[in-house]
XYZ file of C-alpha atoms in Angstrom:
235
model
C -8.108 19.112 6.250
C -11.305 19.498 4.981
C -13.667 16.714 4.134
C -14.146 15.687 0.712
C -17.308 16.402 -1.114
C -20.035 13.410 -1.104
C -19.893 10.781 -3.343
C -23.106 10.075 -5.850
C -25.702 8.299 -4.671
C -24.480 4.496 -6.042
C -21.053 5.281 -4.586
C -22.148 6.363 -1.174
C -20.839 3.083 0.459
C -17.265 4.177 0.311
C -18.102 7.396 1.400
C -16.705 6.834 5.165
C -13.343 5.078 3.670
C -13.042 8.616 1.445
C -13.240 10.266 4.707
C -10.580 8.657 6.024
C -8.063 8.993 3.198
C -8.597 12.376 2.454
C -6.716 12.501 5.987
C -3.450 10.916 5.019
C -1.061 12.617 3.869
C 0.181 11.846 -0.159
C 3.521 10.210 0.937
C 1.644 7.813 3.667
C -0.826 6.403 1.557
C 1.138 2.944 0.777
C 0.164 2.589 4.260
C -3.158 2.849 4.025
C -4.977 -0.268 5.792
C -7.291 -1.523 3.723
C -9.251 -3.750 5.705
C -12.285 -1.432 6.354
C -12.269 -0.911 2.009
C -12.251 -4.419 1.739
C -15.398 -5.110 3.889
C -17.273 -2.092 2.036
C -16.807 -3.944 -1.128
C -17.609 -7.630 0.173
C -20.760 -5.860 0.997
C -21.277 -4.011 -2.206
C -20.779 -7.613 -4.180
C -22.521 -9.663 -1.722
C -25.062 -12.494 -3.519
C -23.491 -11.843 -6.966
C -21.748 -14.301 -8.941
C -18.276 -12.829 -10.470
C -19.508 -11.963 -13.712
C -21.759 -10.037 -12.081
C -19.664 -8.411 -9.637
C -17.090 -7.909 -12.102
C -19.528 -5.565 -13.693
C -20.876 -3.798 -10.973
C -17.297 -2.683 -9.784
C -16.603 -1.480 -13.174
C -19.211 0.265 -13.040
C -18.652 1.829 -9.762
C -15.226 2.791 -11.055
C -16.697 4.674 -14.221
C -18.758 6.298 -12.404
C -16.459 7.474 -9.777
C -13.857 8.407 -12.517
C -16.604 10.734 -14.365
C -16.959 12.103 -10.654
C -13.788 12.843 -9.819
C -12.581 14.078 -13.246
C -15.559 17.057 -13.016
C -13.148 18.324 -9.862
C -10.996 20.733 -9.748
C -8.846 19.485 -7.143
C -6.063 17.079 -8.713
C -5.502 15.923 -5.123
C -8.635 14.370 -4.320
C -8.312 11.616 -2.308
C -10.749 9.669 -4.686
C -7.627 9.337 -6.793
C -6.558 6.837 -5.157
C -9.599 4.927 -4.828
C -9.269 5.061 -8.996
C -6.401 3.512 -8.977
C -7.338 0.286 -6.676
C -10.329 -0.414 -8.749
C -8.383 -0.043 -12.106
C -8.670 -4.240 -11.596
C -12.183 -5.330 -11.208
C -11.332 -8.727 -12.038
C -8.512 -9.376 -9.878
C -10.293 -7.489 -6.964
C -13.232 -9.877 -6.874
C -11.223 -12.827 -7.449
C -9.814 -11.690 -3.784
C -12.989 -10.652 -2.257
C -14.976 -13.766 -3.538
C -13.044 -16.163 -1.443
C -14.365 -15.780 1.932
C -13.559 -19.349 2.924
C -9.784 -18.484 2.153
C -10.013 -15.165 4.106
C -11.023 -16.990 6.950
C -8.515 -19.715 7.191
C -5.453 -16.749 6.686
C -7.384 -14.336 9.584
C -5.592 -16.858 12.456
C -2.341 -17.414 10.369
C 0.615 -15.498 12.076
C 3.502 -13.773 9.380
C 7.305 -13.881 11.249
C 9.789 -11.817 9.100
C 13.170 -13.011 8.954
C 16.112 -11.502 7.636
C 19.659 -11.747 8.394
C 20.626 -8.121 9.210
C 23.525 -5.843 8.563
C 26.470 -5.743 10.946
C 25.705 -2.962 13.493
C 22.063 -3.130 12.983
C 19.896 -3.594 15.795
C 16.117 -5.770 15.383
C 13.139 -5.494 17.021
C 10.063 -7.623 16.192
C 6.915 -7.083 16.109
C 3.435 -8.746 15.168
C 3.864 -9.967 11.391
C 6.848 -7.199 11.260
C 10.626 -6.507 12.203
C 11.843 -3.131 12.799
C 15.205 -2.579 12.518
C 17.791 0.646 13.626
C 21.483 1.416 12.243
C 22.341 5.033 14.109
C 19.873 7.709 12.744
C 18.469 5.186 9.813
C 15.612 3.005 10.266
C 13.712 0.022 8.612
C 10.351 -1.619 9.003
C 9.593 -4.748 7.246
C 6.044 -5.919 7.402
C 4.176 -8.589 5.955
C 1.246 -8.045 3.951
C -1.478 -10.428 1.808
C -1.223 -9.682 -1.897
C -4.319 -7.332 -2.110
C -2.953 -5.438 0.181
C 0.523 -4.754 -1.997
C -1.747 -4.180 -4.929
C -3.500 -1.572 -3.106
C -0.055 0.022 -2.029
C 1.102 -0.129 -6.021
C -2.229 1.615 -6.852
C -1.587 4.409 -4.553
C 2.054 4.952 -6.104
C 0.405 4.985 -9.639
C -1.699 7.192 -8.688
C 0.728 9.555 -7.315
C -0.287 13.338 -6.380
C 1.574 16.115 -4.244
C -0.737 18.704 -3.416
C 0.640 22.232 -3.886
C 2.841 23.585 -2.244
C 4.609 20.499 -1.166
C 7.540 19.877 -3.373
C 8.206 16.270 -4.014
C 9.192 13.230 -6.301
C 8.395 10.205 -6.742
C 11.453 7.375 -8.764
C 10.680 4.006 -9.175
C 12.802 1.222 -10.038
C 12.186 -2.475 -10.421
C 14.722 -4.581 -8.340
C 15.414 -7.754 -7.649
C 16.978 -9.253 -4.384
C 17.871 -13.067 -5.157
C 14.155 -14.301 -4.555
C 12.534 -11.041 -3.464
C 11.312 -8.858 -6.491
C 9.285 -6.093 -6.843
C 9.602 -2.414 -6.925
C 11.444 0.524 -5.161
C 10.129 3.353 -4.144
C 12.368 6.740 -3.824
C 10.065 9.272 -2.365
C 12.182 12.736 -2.235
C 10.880 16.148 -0.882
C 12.897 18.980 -3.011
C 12.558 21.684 -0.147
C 13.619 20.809 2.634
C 15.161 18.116 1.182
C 14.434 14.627 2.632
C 14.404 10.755 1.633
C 12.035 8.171 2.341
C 12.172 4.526 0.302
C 9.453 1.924 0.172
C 9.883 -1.764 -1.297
C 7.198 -3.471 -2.125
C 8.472 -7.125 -2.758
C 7.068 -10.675 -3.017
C 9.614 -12.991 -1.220
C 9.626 -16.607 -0.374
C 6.333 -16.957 1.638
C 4.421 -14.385 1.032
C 5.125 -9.937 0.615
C 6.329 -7.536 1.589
C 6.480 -4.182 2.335
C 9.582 -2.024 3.413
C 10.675 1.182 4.276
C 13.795 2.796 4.644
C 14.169 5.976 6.254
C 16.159 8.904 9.023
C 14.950 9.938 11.943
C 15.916 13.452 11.378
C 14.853 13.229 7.425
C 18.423 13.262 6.476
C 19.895 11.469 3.414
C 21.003 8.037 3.958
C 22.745 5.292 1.961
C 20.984 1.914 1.812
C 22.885 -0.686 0.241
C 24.007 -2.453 3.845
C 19.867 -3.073 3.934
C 19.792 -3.776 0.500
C 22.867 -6.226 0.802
C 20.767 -8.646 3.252
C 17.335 -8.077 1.120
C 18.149 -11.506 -0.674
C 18.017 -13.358 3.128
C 14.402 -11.759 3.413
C 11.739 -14.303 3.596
C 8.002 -14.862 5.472
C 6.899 -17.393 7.656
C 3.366 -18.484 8.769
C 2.148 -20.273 11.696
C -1.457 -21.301 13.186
């Protein structure tokens, strides 16, 4: 894939994270990590006070939308990048709170869940992974900028020709764990994929829901247990 074209001169700072995204593939990018965007912005706002860094991501953001909106190419990565800024606000009220950061760095995120009959676990760090035949599941844990960053990317949804797909949401609710599914369906060949992006007791989440040979699935045995779904933290 080619690279994308270089940002203005203001925005070159997230040039390298652009790099990177332009990369991953549409139906990845709720699992984009954002750590290395999060650092690029610490350092954009660094010394400011939050008026002032409110403004100076807004600004950023109009600048990179009057960028992008002069291309061509409705798949440009820097879509997506749109789409986590739309929130200047609520981004620096995240990014401002280094203190906090630090304290959460060391805490450790166990997933529990009481599983369907027949379906196998595996755990992993701040995840659980989880296998019924050909279907599988991975639940991970995730801070809450990170789930807004995932809910950005679905907004700003774009399939580059000539992939074929569609994207369904549908707000759900699982006893205590709310959010949104995602139904992510390529037309030809036909496939399924589904993400949930949920806050639960103890923190979010993030799951996915798919077959190992792309098939079609049913999901309600997962979607039984969802309401047993629940993160704890250690350290």
């Amino acid at each position: 894939m080619a690279s994308p074209p270089s940002l203005p001169a203001p925005l070159q700072y997230l040039q390298p994270f652009l790099e990177t995204l332009a990369q991953v593939p549409p139906d990845e990018l709720d699992e984009v990590e954002c750590t290395v965007l999060e650092d690029l912005l610490r350092q954009r706002i660094e010394g400011l006070d939050l008026l002032e860094a409110e403004q100076l991501l807004s600004d950023d953001r109009d600048l990179l939308e009057q960028w992008v909106n002069e291309s061509s190419d409705a798949s440009h990565p820097a879509y997506w990048l749109l789409g986590f800024l739309a929130s200047p606000p609520h981004i620096v009220d995240e990014l401002l709170e280094p203190d906090e950061e630090d304290e959460t760095a060391s805490v450790e995120r166990t997933i529990e869940l009481d599983p369907p009959s027949g379906w196998s676990t595996k755990r992993f760090p701040s995840g659980l992974e989880l296998k019924h035949g050909q279907v599988w599941a991975i639940i991970s844990a995730m801070d809450e900028l990170s789930i807004q960053m995932q809910r950005a990317g679905f907004d700003n949804w774009v399939v580059p020709p000539p992939l074929e797909m569609i994207l369904e949401t549908e707000e759900v609710a699982f006893g205590e764990a709310v959010g949104t599914k995602y139904r992510i369906l390529e037309v030809s060949p036909a496939s399924k994929e589904l993400c949930y992006l949920l806050k639960v007791p103890g923190g979010f989440v993030n799951v996915r829901i798919g077959h190992k040979k792309f098939a079609d699935f049913d999901e309600s045995a997962l979607e039984g247990q969802l309401h047993t779904l629940r993160v704890e933290t250690s350290g």
